[in-house]
Tab-separated table of C-alpha atoms in Angstrom:
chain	number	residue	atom	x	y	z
A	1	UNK	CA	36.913	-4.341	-2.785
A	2	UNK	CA	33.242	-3.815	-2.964
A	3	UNK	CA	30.180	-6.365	-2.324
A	4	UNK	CA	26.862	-5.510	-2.993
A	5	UNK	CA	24.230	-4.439	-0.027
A	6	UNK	CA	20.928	-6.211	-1.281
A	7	UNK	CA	20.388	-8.140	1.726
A	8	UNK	CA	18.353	-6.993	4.913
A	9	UNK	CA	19.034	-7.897	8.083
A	10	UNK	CA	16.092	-6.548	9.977
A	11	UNK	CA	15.931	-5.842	13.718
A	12	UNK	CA	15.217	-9.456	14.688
A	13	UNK	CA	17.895	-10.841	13.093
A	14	UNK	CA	20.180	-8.923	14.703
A	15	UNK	CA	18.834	-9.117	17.900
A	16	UNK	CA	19.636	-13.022	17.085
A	17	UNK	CA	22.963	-12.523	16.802
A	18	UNK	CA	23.641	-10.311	19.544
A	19	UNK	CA	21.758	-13.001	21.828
A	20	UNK	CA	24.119	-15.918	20.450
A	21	UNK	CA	26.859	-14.289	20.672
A	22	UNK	CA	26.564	-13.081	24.185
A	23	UNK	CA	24.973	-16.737	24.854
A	24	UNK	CA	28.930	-17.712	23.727
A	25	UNK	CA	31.778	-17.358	26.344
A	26	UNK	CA	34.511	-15.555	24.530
A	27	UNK	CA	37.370	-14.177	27.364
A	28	UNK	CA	40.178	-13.605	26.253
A	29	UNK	CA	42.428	-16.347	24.314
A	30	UNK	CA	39.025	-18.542	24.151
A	31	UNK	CA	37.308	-16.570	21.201
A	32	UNK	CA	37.133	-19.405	18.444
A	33	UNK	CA	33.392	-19.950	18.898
A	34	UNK	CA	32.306	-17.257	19.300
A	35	UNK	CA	34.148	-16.176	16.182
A	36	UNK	CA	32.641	-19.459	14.223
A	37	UNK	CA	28.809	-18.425	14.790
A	38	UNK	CA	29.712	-13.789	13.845
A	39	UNK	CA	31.562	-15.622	10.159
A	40	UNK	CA	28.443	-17.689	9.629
A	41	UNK	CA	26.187	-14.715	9.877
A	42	UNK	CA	28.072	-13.048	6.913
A	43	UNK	CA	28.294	-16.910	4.882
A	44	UNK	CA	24.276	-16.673	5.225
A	45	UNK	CA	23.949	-13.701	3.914
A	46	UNK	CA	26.344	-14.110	0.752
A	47	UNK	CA	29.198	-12.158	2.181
A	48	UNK	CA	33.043	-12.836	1.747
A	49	UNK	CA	34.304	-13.742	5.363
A	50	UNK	CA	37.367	-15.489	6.689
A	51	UNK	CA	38.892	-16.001	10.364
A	52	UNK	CA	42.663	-14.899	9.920
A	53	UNK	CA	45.581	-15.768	11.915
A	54	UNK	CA	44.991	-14.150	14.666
A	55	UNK	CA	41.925	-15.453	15.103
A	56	UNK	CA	39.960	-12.284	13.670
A	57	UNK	CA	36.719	-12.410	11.949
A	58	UNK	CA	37.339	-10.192	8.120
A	59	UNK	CA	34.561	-9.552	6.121
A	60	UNK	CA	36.650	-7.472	3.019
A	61	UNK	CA	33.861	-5.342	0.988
A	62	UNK	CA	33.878	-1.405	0.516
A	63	UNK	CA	36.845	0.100	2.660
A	64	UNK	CA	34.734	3.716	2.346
A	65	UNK	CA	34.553	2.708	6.005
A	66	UNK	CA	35.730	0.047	8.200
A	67	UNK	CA	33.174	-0.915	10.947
A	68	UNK	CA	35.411	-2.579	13.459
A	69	UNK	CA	34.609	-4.165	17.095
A	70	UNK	CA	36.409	-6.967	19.386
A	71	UNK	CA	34.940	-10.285	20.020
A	72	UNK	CA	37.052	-11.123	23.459
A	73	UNK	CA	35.357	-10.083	26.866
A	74	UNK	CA	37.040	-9.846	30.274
A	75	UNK	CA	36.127	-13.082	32.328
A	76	UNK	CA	32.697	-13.573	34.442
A	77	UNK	CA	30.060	-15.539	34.494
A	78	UNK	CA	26.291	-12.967	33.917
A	79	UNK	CA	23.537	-15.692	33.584
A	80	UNK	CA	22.191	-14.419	29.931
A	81	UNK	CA	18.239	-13.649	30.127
A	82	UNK	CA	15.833	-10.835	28.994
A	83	UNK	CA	14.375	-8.995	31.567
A	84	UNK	CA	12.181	-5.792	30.321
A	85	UNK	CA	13.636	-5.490	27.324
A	86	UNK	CA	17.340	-5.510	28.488
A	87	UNK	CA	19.839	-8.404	27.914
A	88	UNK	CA	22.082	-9.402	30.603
A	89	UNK	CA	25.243	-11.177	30.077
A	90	UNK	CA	28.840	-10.681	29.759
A	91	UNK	CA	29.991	-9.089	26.847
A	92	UNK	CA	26.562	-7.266	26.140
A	93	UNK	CA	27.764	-4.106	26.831
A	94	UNK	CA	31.259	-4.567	26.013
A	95	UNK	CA	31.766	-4.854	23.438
A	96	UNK	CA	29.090	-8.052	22.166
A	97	UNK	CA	26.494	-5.260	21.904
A	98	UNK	CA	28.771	-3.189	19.302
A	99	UNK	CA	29.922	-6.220	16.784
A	100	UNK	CA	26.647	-7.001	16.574
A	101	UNK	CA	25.453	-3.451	15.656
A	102	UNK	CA	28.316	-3.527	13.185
A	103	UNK	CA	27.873	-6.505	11.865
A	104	UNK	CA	24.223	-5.497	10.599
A	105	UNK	CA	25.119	-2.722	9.610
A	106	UNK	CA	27.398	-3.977	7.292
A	107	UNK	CA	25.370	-6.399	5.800
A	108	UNK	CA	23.044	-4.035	5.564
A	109	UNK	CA	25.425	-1.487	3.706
A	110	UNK	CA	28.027	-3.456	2.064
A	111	UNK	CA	31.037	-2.331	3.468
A	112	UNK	CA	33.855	-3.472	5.279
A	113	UNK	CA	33.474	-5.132	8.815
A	114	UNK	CA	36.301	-6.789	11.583
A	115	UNK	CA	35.998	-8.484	15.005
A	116	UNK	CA	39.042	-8.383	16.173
A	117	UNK	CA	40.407	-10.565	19.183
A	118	UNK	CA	42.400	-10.399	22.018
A	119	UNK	CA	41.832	-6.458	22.920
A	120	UNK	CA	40.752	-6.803	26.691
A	121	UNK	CA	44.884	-7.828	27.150
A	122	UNK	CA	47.289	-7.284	24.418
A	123	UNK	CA	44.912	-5.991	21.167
A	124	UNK	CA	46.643	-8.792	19.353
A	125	UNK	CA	44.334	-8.991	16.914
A	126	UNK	CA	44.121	-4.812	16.355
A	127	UNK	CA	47.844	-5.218	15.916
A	128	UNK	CA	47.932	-7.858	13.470
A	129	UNK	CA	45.107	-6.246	11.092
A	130	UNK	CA	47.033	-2.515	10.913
A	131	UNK	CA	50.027	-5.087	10.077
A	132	UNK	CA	48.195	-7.029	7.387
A	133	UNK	CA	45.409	-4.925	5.703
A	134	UNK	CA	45.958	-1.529	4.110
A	135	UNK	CA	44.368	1.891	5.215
A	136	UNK	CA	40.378	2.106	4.966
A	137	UNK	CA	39.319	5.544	4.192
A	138	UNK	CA	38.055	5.793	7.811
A	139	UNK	CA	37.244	3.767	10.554
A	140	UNK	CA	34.329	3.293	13.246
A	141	UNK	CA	36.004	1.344	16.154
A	142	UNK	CA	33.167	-1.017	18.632
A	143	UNK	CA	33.112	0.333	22.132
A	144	UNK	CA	29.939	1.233	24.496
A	145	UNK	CA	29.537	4.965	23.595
A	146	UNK	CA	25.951	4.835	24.511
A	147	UNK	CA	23.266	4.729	21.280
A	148	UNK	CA	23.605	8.628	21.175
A	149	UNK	CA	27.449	9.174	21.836
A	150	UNK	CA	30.438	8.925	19.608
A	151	UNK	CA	33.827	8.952	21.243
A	152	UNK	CA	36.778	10.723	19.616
A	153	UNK	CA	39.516	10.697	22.497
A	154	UNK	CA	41.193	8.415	24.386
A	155	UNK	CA	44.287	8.443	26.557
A	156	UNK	CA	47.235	6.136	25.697
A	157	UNK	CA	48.655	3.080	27.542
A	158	UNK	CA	52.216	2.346	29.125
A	159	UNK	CA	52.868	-0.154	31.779
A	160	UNK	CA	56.025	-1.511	33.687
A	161	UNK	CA	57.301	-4.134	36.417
A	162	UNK	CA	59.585	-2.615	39.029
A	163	UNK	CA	61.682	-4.806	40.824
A	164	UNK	CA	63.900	-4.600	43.737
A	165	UNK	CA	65.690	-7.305	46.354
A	166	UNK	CA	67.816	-7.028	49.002
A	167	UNK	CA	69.993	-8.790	51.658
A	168	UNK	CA	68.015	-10.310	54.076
A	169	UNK	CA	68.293	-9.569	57.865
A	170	UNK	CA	66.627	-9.508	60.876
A	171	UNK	CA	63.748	-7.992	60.830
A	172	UNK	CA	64.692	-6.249	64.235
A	173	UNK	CA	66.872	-3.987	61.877
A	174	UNK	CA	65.833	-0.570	61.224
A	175	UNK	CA	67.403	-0.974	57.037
A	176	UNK	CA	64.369	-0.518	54.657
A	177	UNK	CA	63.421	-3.861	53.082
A	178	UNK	CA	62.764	-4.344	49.409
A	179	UNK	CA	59.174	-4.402	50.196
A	180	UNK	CA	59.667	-1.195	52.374
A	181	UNK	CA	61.881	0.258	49.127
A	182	UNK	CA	58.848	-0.778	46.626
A	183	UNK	CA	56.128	1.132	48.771
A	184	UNK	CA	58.594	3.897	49.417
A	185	UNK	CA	58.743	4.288	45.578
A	186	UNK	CA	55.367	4.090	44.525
A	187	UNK	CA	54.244	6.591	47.318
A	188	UNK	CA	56.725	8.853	45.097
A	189	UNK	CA	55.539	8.476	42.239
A	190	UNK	CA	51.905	9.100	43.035
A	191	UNK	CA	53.140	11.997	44.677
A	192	UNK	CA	55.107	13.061	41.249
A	193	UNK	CA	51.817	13.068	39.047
A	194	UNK	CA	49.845	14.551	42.047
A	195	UNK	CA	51.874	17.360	42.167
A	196	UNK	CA	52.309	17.648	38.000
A	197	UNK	CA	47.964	17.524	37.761
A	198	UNK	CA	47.635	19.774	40.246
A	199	UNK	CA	50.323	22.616	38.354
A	200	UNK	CA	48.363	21.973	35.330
A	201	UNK	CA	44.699	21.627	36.742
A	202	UNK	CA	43.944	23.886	39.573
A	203	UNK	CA	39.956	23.466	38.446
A	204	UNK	CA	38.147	20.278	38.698
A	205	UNK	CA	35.635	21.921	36.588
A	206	UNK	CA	34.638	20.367	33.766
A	207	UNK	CA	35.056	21.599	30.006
A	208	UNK	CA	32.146	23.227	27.798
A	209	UNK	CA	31.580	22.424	24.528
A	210	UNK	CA	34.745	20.313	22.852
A	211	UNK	CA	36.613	22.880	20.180
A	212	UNK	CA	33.138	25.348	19.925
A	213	UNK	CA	31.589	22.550	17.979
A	214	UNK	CA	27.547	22.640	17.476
A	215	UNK	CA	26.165	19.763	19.534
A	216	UNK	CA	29.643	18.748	20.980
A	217	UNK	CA	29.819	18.301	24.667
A	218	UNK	CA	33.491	16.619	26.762
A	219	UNK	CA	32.018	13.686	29.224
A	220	UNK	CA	32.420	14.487	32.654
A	221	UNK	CA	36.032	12.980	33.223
A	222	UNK	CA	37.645	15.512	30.921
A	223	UNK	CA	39.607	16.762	33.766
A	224	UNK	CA	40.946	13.537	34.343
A	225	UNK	CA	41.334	12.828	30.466
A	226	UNK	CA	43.967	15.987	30.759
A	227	UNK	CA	46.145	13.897	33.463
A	228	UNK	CA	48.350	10.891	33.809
A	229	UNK	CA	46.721	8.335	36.124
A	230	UNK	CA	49.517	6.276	37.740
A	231	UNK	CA	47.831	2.277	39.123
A	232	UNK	CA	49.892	-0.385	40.715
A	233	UNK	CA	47.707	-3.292	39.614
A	234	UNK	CA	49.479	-6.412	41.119
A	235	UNK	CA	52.216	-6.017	44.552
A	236	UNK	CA	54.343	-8.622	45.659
A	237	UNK	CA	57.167	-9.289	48.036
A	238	UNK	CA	58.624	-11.285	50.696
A	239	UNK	CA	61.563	-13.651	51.259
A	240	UNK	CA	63.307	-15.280	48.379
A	241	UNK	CA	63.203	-19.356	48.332
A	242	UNK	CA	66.682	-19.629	48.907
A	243	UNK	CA	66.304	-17.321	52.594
A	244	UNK	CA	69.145	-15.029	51.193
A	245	UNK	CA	67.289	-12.024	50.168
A	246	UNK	CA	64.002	-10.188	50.452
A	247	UNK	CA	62.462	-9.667	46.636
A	248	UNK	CA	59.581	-7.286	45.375
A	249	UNK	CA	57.622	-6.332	42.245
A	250	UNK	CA	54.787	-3.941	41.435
A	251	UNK	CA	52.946	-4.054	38.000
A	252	UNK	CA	51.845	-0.689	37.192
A	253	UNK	CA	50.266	0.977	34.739
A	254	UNK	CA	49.685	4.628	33.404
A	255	UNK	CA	47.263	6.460	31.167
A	256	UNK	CA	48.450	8.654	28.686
A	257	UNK	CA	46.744	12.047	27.870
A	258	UNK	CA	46.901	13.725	24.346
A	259	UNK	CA	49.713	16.254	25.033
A	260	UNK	CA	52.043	13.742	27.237
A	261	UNK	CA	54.182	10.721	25.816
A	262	UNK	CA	55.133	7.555	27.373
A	263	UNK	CA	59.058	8.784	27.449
A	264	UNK	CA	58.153	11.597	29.270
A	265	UNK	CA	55.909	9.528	31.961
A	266	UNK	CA	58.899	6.920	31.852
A	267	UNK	CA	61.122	9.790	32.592
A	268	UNK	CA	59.144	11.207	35.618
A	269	UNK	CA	59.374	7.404	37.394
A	270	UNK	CA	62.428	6.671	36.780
A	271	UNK	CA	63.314	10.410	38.502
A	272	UNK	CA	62.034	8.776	41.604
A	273	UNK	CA	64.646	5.311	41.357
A	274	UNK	CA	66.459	5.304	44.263
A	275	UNK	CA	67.133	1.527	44.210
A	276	UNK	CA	66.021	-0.982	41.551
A	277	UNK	CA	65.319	-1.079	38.213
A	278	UNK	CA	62.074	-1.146	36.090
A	279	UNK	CA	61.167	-3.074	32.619
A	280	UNK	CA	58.523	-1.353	30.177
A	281	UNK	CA	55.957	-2.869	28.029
A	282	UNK	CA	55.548	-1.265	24.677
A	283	UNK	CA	53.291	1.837	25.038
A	284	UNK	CA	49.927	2.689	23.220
A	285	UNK	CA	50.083	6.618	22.116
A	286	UNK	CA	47.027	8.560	23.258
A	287	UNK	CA	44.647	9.663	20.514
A	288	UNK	CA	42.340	12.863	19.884
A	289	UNK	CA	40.398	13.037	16.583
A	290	UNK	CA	38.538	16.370	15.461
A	291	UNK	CA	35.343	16.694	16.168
A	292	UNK	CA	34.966	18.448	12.219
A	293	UNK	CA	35.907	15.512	10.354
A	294	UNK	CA	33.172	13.878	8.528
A	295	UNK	CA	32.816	10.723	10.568
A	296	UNK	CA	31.810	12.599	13.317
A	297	UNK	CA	29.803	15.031	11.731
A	298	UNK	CA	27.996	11.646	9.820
A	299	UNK	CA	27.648	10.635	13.018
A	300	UNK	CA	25.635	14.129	14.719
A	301	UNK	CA	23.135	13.791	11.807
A	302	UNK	CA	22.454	9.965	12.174
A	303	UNK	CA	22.191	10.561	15.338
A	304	UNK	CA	20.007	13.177	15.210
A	305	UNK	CA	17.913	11.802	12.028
A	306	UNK	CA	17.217	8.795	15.252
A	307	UNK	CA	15.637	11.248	17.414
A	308	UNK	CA	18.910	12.023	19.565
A	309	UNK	CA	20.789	14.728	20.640
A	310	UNK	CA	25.059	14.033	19.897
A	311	UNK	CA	27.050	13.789	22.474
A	312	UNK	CA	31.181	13.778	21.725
A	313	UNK	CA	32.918	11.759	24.726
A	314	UNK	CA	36.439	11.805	25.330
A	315	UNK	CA	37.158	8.378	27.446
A	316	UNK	CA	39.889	8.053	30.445
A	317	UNK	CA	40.695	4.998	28.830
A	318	UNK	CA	41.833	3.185	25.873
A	319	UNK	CA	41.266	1.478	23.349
A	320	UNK	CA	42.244	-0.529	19.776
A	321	UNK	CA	41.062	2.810	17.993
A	322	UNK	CA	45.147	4.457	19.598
A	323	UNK	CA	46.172	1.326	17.507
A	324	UNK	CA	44.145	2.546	14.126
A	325	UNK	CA	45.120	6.013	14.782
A	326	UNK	CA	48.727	5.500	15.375
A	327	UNK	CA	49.301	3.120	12.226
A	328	UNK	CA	46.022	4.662	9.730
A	329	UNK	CA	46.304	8.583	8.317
A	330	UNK	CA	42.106	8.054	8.272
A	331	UNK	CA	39.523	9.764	9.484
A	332	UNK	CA	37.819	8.102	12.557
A	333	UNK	CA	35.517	7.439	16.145
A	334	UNK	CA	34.344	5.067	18.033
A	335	UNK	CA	30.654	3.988	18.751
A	336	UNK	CA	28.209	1.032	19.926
A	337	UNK	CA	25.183	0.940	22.225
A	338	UNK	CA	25.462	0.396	25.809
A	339	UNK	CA	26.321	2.225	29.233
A	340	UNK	CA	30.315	2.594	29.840
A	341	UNK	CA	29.567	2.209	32.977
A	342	UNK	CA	28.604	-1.352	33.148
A	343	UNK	CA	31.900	-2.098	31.272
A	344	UNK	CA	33.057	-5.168	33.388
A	345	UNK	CA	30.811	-5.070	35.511
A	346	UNK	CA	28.833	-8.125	37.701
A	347	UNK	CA	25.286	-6.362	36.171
A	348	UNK	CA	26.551	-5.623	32.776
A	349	UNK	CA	23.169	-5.357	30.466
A	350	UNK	CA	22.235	-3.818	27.244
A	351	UNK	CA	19.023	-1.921	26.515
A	352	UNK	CA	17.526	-3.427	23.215
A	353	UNK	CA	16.039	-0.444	21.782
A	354	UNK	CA	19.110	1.171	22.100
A	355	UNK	CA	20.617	-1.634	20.416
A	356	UNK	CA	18.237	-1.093	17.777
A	357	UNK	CA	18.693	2.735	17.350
A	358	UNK	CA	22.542	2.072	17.164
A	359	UNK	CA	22.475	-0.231	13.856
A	360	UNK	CA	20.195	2.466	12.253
A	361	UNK	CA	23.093	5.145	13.071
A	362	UNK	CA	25.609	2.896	11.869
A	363	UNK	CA	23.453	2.404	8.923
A	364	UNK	CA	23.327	6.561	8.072
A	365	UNK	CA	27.043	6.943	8.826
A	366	UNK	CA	28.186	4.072	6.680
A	367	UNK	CA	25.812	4.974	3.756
A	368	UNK	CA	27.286	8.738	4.283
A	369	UNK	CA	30.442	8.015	3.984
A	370	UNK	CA	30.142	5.884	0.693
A	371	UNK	CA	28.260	9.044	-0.865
């Protein structure tokens, strides 16, 4: 499907949008406004737009490239001003800053745009688009990248719930506790992907230039991109209501380098079971595109033609572009303007001109790959 480009957005304009939208609270599950105000930009401007099931804005035009970005933001309150031509406010930097960028650009360019819901938590709405839509011929995923970066990697996603109980007793007795048992077992599996990064990465050094590539350069974690990182994120414990037994869970979480799978991570933890069991969440396969394929190298000359010099990131990460990549056989990368950095953060803020400099890349790569 194609729809003509013969509106202009204009830097104002978009600066408009970015402002209400980051003006508009939109964690998590509470994106409905937020997604109201990015479908009336497109209904202003002539364009075919909808808000699907899942609660995703879809724009359908010219699927040379799909210009995708997420809506939801983690939770936090930023008071939204402009302070030397910076906005602050949740979501400006992740990933508010982005859609907007996108959404310009593709009213700018006529082709295809998404802003997709739910992917601080579960990517619902990633999930439900590679279920309902057919391939584009590439993609350009919304994530902080910085105005002159474009990432191609990202490590995948597997998390779990161990539990464990046991009798309770006295706790004069010298028997380990489940609590004791769940600490025990974590402090074993840290140790088991301690051990595996340091067989694998004696250097902390980090790499040169990604696969020899003119103007490609790895982002300073690409040690770390190489490794599983193991995180309990939530620990709890103590005696069960009913006095009879001592209960514990930890939620925990790994990253998933290109190279590694989620069965083999599984298998390394559950190697360390001596008592309990754990349940697993459906992974997220890591993802590693080439930095030769013609998104990225549409992205080094926009980049360039905007008075940059490219950088290729690999991020530690992840993101709905393992989704794409995992269900689409399409070219792709991910961009937007902002510092990574200030992902989450209680100063997150976006630099306008760099906001500015990111819709005209979008702009060049989007008209390069309709040529």
């Amino acid at each position: 499907m194609s729809q003509s480009a013969d509106v202009s957005v204009g830097d104002a304009a978009a600066r408009d949008l970015l402002v209400d939208l980051v003006e508009i609270p939109s964690p998590t599950g509470d994106e409905r406004a937020c997604a109201e105000r990015l479908a009336a930009f497109f209904e202003e401007r002539g364009r075919e737009v909808r808000i699907d099931e899942a609660g995703n804005v879809r724009a359908p035009a010219d699927d040379s490239v799909l210009l995708t970005s997420h809506i939801d933001t983690v939770p936090g309150d930023i008071p939204v001003e402009m302070t030397d031509g910076e906005l602050w406010g949740r979501g400006s930097v992740d990933a508010k800053g982005p859609l907007a960028a996108m959404a310009a650009a593709a009213i700018e360019t006529g082709v295809s745009f998404v802003g997709v819901v739910g992917e601080e938590t579960d990517s619902r709405g990633a999930r439900f688009l590679v279920e309902d839509r057919e391939e584009p011929d590439a993609v350009v995923n919304g994530e902080p990248s910085g105005w002159d970066g474009v990432t191609l990697g990202y490590r995948g996603f597997l998390s779990g719930e161990y539990a464990v109980s046991t009798d309770s007793a006295h706790t004069s007795r010298p028997e380990a506790n489940a609590i004791q048992d769940a600490m025990a077992w974590w402090q074993a599996v840290e140790s088991a992907f301690s051990t595996e990064s340091e067989a694998a990465f004696p250097s902390a050094e980090a790499d040169g230039n990604a696969d020899g590539e003119e103007g490609a350069s790895a982002d300073d974690d690409a040690p770390v991109f190489e490794q599983v990182t193991a995180k309990p994120v939530e620990f709890s414990g103590g005696v069960a209501a009913d006095g009879l037994s001592v209960d514990a869970t930890v939620e925990a979480q790994f990253r998933i380098p290109p190279g590694e799978t989620a069965a083999g991570i599984r298998e390394t933890v559950e190697d360390e079971l001596e008592s309990g069991e754990i349940e697993w969440n459906e992974p997220i396969p890591p993802v590693m595109e080439t930095p030769r394929s013609e998104v990225a190298r549409a992205f080094r000359t926009g980049i360039r033609r905007v008075g940059g010099d490219p950088r290729l990131l690999r991020k530690t990460g992840t993101s709905d572009m393992n989704l794409y990549a995992a269900a689409w056989d399409c070219p792709m990368a991910t961009y937007g303007p902002g510092d990574s950095e200030l992902d989450h953060a209680p100063n997150e803020h976006l630099d306008l001109g760099a906001f500015d400099r990111a819709v005209a890349v979008l702009e060049h790569v989007s008209e390069t790959l309709q040529s």
